[in-house]
XYZ file of C-alpha atoms in Angstrom:
471
model
C -9.420 -62.999 126.462
C -7.209 -65.826 125.273
C -7.787 -67.566 121.954
C -8.389 -71.291 122.379
C -10.607 -74.162 121.379
C -11.798 -75.269 117.953
C -11.135 -73.261 114.821
C -14.718 -72.252 114.171
C -13.370 -68.989 112.877
C -11.512 -70.551 109.944
C -14.628 -71.448 107.957
C -16.607 -68.531 109.371
C -14.178 -66.052 107.761
C -13.662 -67.860 104.479
C -16.168 -65.843 102.451
C -16.007 -62.504 104.294
C -15.663 -59.672 101.796
C -12.656 -57.395 102.456
C -14.704 -54.208 102.488
C -16.716 -52.206 105.053
C -20.225 -53.589 105.403
C -21.758 -50.137 105.802
C -20.592 -48.817 102.434
C -21.149 -52.079 100.529
C -24.728 -51.044 99.713
C -26.738 -50.488 96.522
C -27.997 -47.144 97.889
C -24.489 -45.667 98.070
C -24.756 -42.171 96.564
C -23.124 -41.167 93.293
C -19.856 -39.218 93.677
C -19.998 -35.487 93.091
C -17.853 -33.683 90.537
C -14.385 -32.442 91.561
C -13.393 -28.797 91.645
C -12.073 -27.666 88.242
C -11.998 -23.880 88.538
C -11.274 -21.023 90.934
C -14.082 -19.991 93.257
C -14.744 -17.786 96.270
C -16.683 -18.643 99.427
C -17.470 -17.217 102.849
C -16.387 -20.455 104.544
C -14.294 -23.322 103.205
C -14.406 -26.728 104.890
C -11.638 -29.267 104.234
C -12.805 -32.841 104.774
C -16.105 -34.608 104.171
C -16.361 -36.834 107.218
C -18.657 -36.129 110.157
C -16.524 -33.213 111.333
C -16.643 -31.386 108.008
C -20.260 -32.242 107.244
C -21.506 -31.026 110.630
C -19.443 -27.841 110.283
C -20.919 -27.061 106.871
C -24.467 -27.941 107.940
C -24.370 -25.930 111.169
C -22.845 -22.933 109.365
C -25.849 -22.886 107.025
C -28.270 -23.352 109.918
C -26.712 -20.432 111.789
C -26.757 -18.170 108.738
C -28.477 -19.505 105.599
C -26.845 -16.756 103.528
C -23.315 -18.044 104.197
C -21.696 -19.388 101.048
C -20.071 -22.655 102.164
C -17.756 -24.820 100.058
C -16.768 -28.293 101.292
C -13.816 -30.080 99.670
C -13.268 -33.817 100.091
C -10.302 -35.761 98.705
C -12.336 -38.931 97.991
C -16.068 -39.205 98.760
C -17.884 -37.917 101.807
C -18.003 -40.569 104.520
C -15.525 -42.900 102.812
C -13.075 -43.109 105.752
C -13.741 -43.368 109.508
C -17.212 -41.825 109.217
C -18.413 -44.632 106.969
C -16.733 -47.623 108.563
C -16.954 -47.254 112.358
C -19.053 -49.268 114.782
C -21.974 -46.844 114.827
C -21.765 -46.046 118.558
C -22.953 -42.433 118.885
C -21.957 -41.457 122.437
C -22.886 -38.390 124.433
C -19.465 -38.261 126.066
C -17.155 -35.501 124.838
C -14.230 -36.858 126.863
C -13.965 -40.495 125.757
C -15.946 -41.669 128.724
C -16.824 -40.300 132.122
C -13.719 -41.663 133.864
C -11.341 -39.991 131.416
C -13.273 -36.750 131.746
C -13.135 -36.809 135.530
C -9.388 -37.476 135.455
C -8.552 -34.726 132.977
C -11.247 -32.064 133.489
C -12.556 -32.525 137.054
C -13.594 -28.895 137.508
C -15.857 -28.831 134.478
C -17.003 -32.432 134.130
C -20.589 -31.538 135.083
C -20.729 -28.968 132.284
C -19.055 -31.305 129.795
C -21.530 -34.068 130.558
C -24.488 -31.676 130.251
C -23.204 -30.316 126.952
C -22.522 -33.836 125.702
C -26.046 -35.021 126.472
C -27.472 -31.917 124.781
C -25.266 -32.646 121.772
C -26.624 -36.186 121.484
C -30.172 -34.806 121.691
C -29.297 -32.364 118.894
C -28.006 -35.184 116.699
C -31.245 -37.093 117.189
C -33.195 -33.937 116.353
C -31.198 -33.372 113.152
C -31.689 -36.999 112.084
C -35.441 -36.523 112.445
C -35.649 -33.031 110.891
C -33.646 -33.963 107.804
C -35.196 -37.408 107.416
C -31.871 -39.219 107.693
C -32.602 -42.943 107.561
C -29.657 -44.185 109.609
C -31.436 -46.603 111.991
C -30.919 -44.291 114.987
C -31.734 -46.209 118.212
C -31.287 -44.625 121.656
C -30.485 -47.951 123.307
C -27.607 -46.987 125.575
C -24.522 -49.132 126.023
C -23.676 -51.934 128.451
C -20.114 -52.477 129.584
C -19.413 -56.038 130.698
C -16.758 -57.505 132.961
C -14.944 -60.530 131.548
C -12.324 -60.745 134.335
C -12.867 -60.569 138.122
C -10.998 -57.288 138.620
C -13.254 -55.555 136.080
C -16.329 -56.034 138.272
C -15.043 -53.330 140.629
C -14.495 -51.006 137.666
C -18.142 -51.414 136.676
C -19.198 -50.459 140.193
C -17.139 -47.274 139.984
C -18.646 -46.357 136.613
C -22.152 -46.995 137.885
C -21.580 -44.883 140.995
C -20.257 -41.986 138.907
C -23.230 -42.179 136.551
C -25.729 -42.246 139.413
C -24.029 -39.232 141.036
C -24.756 -37.254 137.852
C -28.381 -38.340 137.798
C -28.129 -40.755 134.870
C -30.278 -43.846 134.402
C -27.767 -46.553 135.189
C -28.134 -50.229 136.040
C -25.526 -52.511 137.598
C -25.795 -56.287 137.170
C -24.000 -59.180 138.805
C -22.958 -62.317 136.928
C -26.426 -63.842 137.153
C -28.395 -60.682 136.375
C -26.386 -59.747 133.294
C -27.438 -63.042 131.688
C -31.030 -61.770 131.743
C -29.972 -59.209 129.135
C -27.294 -60.931 127.041
C -26.260 -64.579 127.315
C -22.505 -65.140 127.306
C -20.436 -67.505 129.462
C -17.706 -64.854 129.609
C -19.747 -62.210 131.462
C -19.129 -61.667 135.187
C -21.182 -58.484 135.477
C -22.550 -55.551 133.531
C -23.149 -51.812 133.739
C -25.834 -50.313 131.487
C -25.800 -46.599 130.735
C -29.334 -46.396 129.395
C -29.309 -42.889 127.897
C -25.763 -41.941 126.937
C -25.289 -43.823 123.657
C -27.295 -44.352 120.481
C -26.736 -47.020 117.840
C -26.853 -46.005 114.181
C -25.746 -46.846 110.657
C -22.600 -44.709 110.295
C -22.399 -44.534 106.492
C -26.054 -43.601 106.139
C -25.584 -40.877 108.735
C -22.716 -39.451 106.659
C -24.696 -39.756 103.438
C -27.713 -38.139 105.091
C -25.657 -35.206 106.355
C -24.181 -34.833 102.862
C -27.666 -34.687 101.342
C -28.832 -32.180 103.956
C -25.828 -29.960 103.221
C -26.572 -30.016 99.504
C -30.237 -29.194 100.111
C -29.210 -26.155 102.170
C -26.932 -24.914 99.395
C -23.500 -26.142 100.475
C -21.267 -26.617 97.442
C -19.487 -29.961 97.781
C -16.576 -31.043 95.595
C -15.450 -34.670 95.933
C -12.294 -36.229 94.522
C -10.541 -32.955 95.346
C -7.536 -33.119 97.708
C -6.201 -29.872 99.142
C -2.486 -29.821 98.371
C -1.506 -26.617 100.167
C -2.839 -23.418 101.686
C -1.542 -19.915 100.983
C -2.394 -16.400 102.104
C -4.381 -14.274 99.699
C -5.235 -10.617 99.578
C -8.005 -9.062 101.663
C -7.360 -11.406 104.576
C -8.429 -14.559 102.736
C -6.782 -17.962 102.401
C -6.446 -19.909 99.163
C -6.853 -23.675 99.109
C -4.900 -25.142 96.215
C -6.208 -28.368 94.651
C -5.041 -30.257 91.534
C -7.434 -28.465 89.179
C -8.854 -25.470 91.038
C -8.705 -23.086 93.978
C -11.005 -21.914 96.740
C -10.535 -18.486 98.309
C -12.219 -17.888 101.656
C -11.691 -15.643 104.711
C -12.531 -18.562 107.037
C -11.388 -22.192 106.805
C -12.284 -25.232 108.943
C -9.768 -28.084 108.703
C -11.544 -31.388 109.375
C -9.149 -34.094 108.186
C -8.865 -36.003 111.493
C -6.134 -38.678 111.266
C -5.170 -37.927 107.686
C -2.209 -35.737 106.864
C -3.836 -32.473 105.907
C -2.160 -29.320 104.644
C -1.311 -28.168 108.191
C 1.704 -30.084 109.475
C 1.487 -29.055 113.124
C -1.690 -31.081 113.693
C 0.263 -34.324 113.207
C 2.414 -33.532 116.234
C -0.563 -34.380 118.420
C -2.360 -37.075 116.389
C -1.552 -40.766 116.008
C -3.368 -42.714 113.247
C -4.279 -46.094 114.722
C -5.834 -48.930 112.743
C -8.905 -50.587 114.233
C -10.631 -53.650 112.761
C -14.121 -55.150 112.672
C -16.138 -58.123 111.447
C -19.798 -58.300 110.421
C -21.852 -61.500 110.597
C -24.660 -62.670 108.391
C -28.152 -61.937 109.804
C -29.043 -64.095 112.802
C -32.070 -66.350 112.605
C -34.817 -65.963 115.197
C -33.466 -69.032 116.984
C -29.898 -67.719 117.020
C -31.030 -64.345 118.319
C -33.066 -66.009 121.039
C -30.000 -68.029 122.092
C -28.110 -64.840 123.015
C -31.005 -62.733 124.336
C -30.009 -59.113 123.664
C -33.644 -58.008 123.466
C -32.849 -54.424 124.464
C -30.340 -54.050 121.593
C -27.915 -51.913 123.583
C -24.347 -51.556 122.366
C -21.880 -53.782 124.175
C -18.238 -53.430 125.147
C -16.012 -55.222 127.612
C -14.100 -53.410 130.342
C -10.626 -54.638 129.389
C -7.869 -52.266 128.358
C -7.757 -54.082 125.016
C -11.496 -54.072 124.645
C -14.046 -55.341 122.147
C -17.131 -53.432 121.040
C -20.133 -55.037 119.387
C -23.717 -54.287 118.444
C -26.745 -55.472 116.474
C -27.699 -53.960 113.127
C -31.255 -53.290 112.012
C -31.367 -56.699 110.280
C -29.845 -58.475 113.301
C -26.285 -58.915 112.142
C -23.566 -58.562 114.783
C -20.681 -56.176 114.293
C -17.703 -57.292 116.399
C -14.583 -55.101 116.523
C -11.778 -53.673 118.593
C -9.076 -55.390 120.677
C -6.133 -54.694 118.383
C -5.104 -51.073 117.819
C -2.165 -51.002 115.430
C 0.188 -48.110 114.769
C 2.611 -48.090 111.848
C 5.969 -46.353 112.009
C 6.017 -42.751 110.825
C 2.230 -42.246 111.095
C 1.942 -44.412 107.991
C -1.481 -44.537 106.329
C -2.106 -46.799 103.323
C -5.039 -48.777 101.859
C -3.309 -52.145 102.368
C -3.159 -51.517 106.128
C -6.958 -51.712 106.307
C -6.725 -55.514 106.077
C -4.963 -57.554 108.732
C -5.724 -61.254 108.531
C -4.132 -62.052 111.900
C -6.391 -59.518 113.626
C -9.474 -60.779 111.775
C -8.701 -64.315 112.957
C -8.220 -63.105 116.535
C -11.539 -61.257 116.446
C -13.309 -64.320 115.068
C -11.849 -66.502 117.828
C -12.967 -64.022 120.480
C -16.427 -63.768 118.922
C -17.071 -67.499 119.293
C -15.656 -67.484 122.809
C -18.164 -64.744 123.655
C -21.070 -66.492 121.899
C -20.248 -70.222 121.548
C -23.955 -70.884 120.956
C -23.566 -69.227 117.527
C -21.392 -72.055 116.199
C -21.917 -72.138 112.427
C -22.571 -68.416 111.981
C -20.525 -66.887 109.188
C -18.961 -63.469 108.657
C -19.877 -61.569 105.509
C -17.467 -58.602 105.796
C -14.093 -57.793 107.346
C -12.380 -54.400 107.277
C -10.275 -51.844 109.084
C -10.037 -48.102 109.413
C -8.165 -45.294 111.110
C -8.830 -43.755 114.500
C -7.328 -40.306 115.174
C -5.889 -40.869 118.630
C -4.239 -38.207 120.771
C -2.531 -38.189 124.157
C -5.644 -37.290 126.133
C -8.096 -39.533 124.164
C -10.552 -36.720 123.342
C -10.729 -33.884 120.841
C -8.446 -30.874 120.899
C -8.746 -27.609 119.003
C -6.345 -25.124 117.453
C -5.939 -22.370 114.908
C -3.490 -21.013 112.336
C -3.119 -18.028 110.017
C -4.094 -15.632 112.815
C -7.343 -17.403 113.491
C -8.538 -17.568 109.903
C -8.168 -21.357 109.992
C -9.334 -23.572 112.856
C -9.186 -27.319 113.342
C -10.366 -30.137 115.583
C -8.833 -33.613 115.835
C -8.059 -36.449 118.244
C -11.564 -37.821 118.823
C -10.139 -41.322 119.523
C -13.062 -43.376 118.310
C -15.892 -41.305 119.780
C -16.194 -38.927 116.862
C -19.616 -40.176 115.750
C -21.181 -37.943 118.378
C -18.466 -35.541 119.508
C -17.718 -34.188 116.017
C -20.974 -32.248 116.045
C -19.902 -30.504 119.253
C -16.480 -29.914 117.695
C -18.141 -28.286 114.692
C -19.975 -25.880 116.996
C -16.676 -25.002 118.676
C -14.900 -24.368 115.374
C -17.677 -22.094 114.126
C -17.669 -20.164 117.421
C -13.921 -19.677 117.054
C -14.003 -18.710 113.372
C -16.593 -16.011 114.004
C -14.992 -14.731 117.214
C -17.837 -15.733 119.516
C -17.347 -15.912 123.281
C -19.504 -18.885 124.291
C -19.710 -21.460 127.050
C -18.053 -23.861 124.645
C -15.055 -21.668 123.850
C -14.430 -20.973 127.541
C -14.023 -24.660 128.389
C -10.574 -25.854 129.382
C -11.257 -28.819 127.102
C -11.279 -26.317 124.227
C -8.560 -23.939 125.431
C -5.989 -26.618 126.312
C -4.192 -29.187 124.198
C -2.645 -32.592 124.828
C 1.111 -32.799 124.981
C 2.733 -33.296 121.577
C 3.823 -36.835 120.902
C 7.555 -37.462 120.468
C 9.076 -37.821 116.985
C 10.153 -41.135 115.515
C 11.631 -43.492 116.493
C 10.546 -42.615 120.041
C 6.905 -42.345 119.002
C 6.706 -45.876 117.663
C 8.763 -47.350 120.515
C 6.559 -45.679 123.106
C 3.342 -46.821 121.477
C 4.493 -50.431 121.161
C 5.650 -50.459 124.790
C 2.270 -49.085 125.829
C 0.395 -51.742 123.835
C 2.490 -54.457 125.489
C 1.891 -52.925 128.911
C -1.877 -52.775 128.393
C -1.970 -56.429 127.375
C 0.096 -57.275 130.442
C -2.267 -55.301 132.682
C -5.253 -57.236 131.309
C -3.448 -60.480 132.157
C -2.500 -59.318 135.690
C -5.754 -58.166 137.292
C -5.599 -54.734 135.694
C -2.391 -53.734 137.469
C -0.644 -50.938 135.599
C 3.138 -51.188 135.387
C 5.628 -48.364 135.857
C 5.433 -47.368 132.189
C 1.660 -46.926 132.276
C 1.888 -45.051 135.563
C 4.462 -42.736 134.022
C 2.128 -42.112 131.079
C -0.707 -41.351 133.495
C 1.495 -38.901 135.376
C 2.600 -37.008 132.286
C -0.866 -36.917 130.752
C 0.202 -38.911 127.710
C -1.446 -42.118 126.701
C -2.370 -44.527 123.990
C -5.861 -45.972 123.904
C -6.324 -49.510 122.674
């Protein structure tokens, strides 16, 4: 999608607050006290995003007598879990196509387990009274270039073969659902995705953990891990320690106390805008009555959705890596990307001329070479970890938590026998090769979008080796 036309975006962005919309709320919970002493636990969880919160919650559900301590460096849900698009997908493999390519022999099982996982999330939201605007709307992928129409057909055929409720629309039919001059077709997976408020999901899981007796310490970074007596591990923090025989490391893209995870994970910055609430007339001008999530089929894709008060979140397209896996607060704001997103927004919905953005922000995605989660262990199995969710962690982290608990307690389950769980992506090369390869891949993906989706020799080589970089 090329930027062109009038600069509607200039005034539309002028008053957008540089902070995530989801966490800019008066109902944001009060931070919990940090750890200031030494303590023992049956299970220690490092990280208070979705991955850590689900792990702690499920551990208490499995055995209410388990003493669980969760340690978070800032505040639960402050990072990716509180600033993503709120697309809660059933897929455990970053989409059906990626799953078929990488795990063809077990894709049926992975899809079944993924759908069951999404059902379980909905059940937990209801049981714990988590007010996160959960809507099982599905997601529609739209074609904005002629070659993408064929891709939608392939996705629809795969979904139908698995028995899913799937609808395929041509250029005229898709306008009956959402009105945009850029759409040439659409594919609606009706059941596989829910829309939700991501920060309120994190805050709700945090509250549920506390109600079940999980001890949560915020503002408490884990600086290192050491072996203790009696088969336990000690987590060292600035002002206290936690000793536990079992540890779940749930730090995703952030550099945790286990260096080997970073060999497989690339922190990529993704950006989003949020509009002011649409009037009834503005909403009618774009249709969108079924409120499904939307995303285009390009390699450098956009994702967008309606909130409960009819704002539009519009994000994606750019995926920016900084040399040396650099992570810093100032990287969460990229004015050039915000301007590009605003331009693309008004190209998608020119009828919304005059609409303004209220928030602009960025956050980190933990990308890996196969685009979906991988699992590992250290300290002879006393510590386990999951990472690499590549933007689909809103849903898949709950499944990952189940896997980590199975592994920590030595359980032989259908989950632990999956090749998805037993295998890992190839490690990414060190710098400067890592950065050079990622930038070449980004250029190649943009080129493919501009040339009817044709993948050049570099992208074909990445496909062959099983490495990749998802935009």
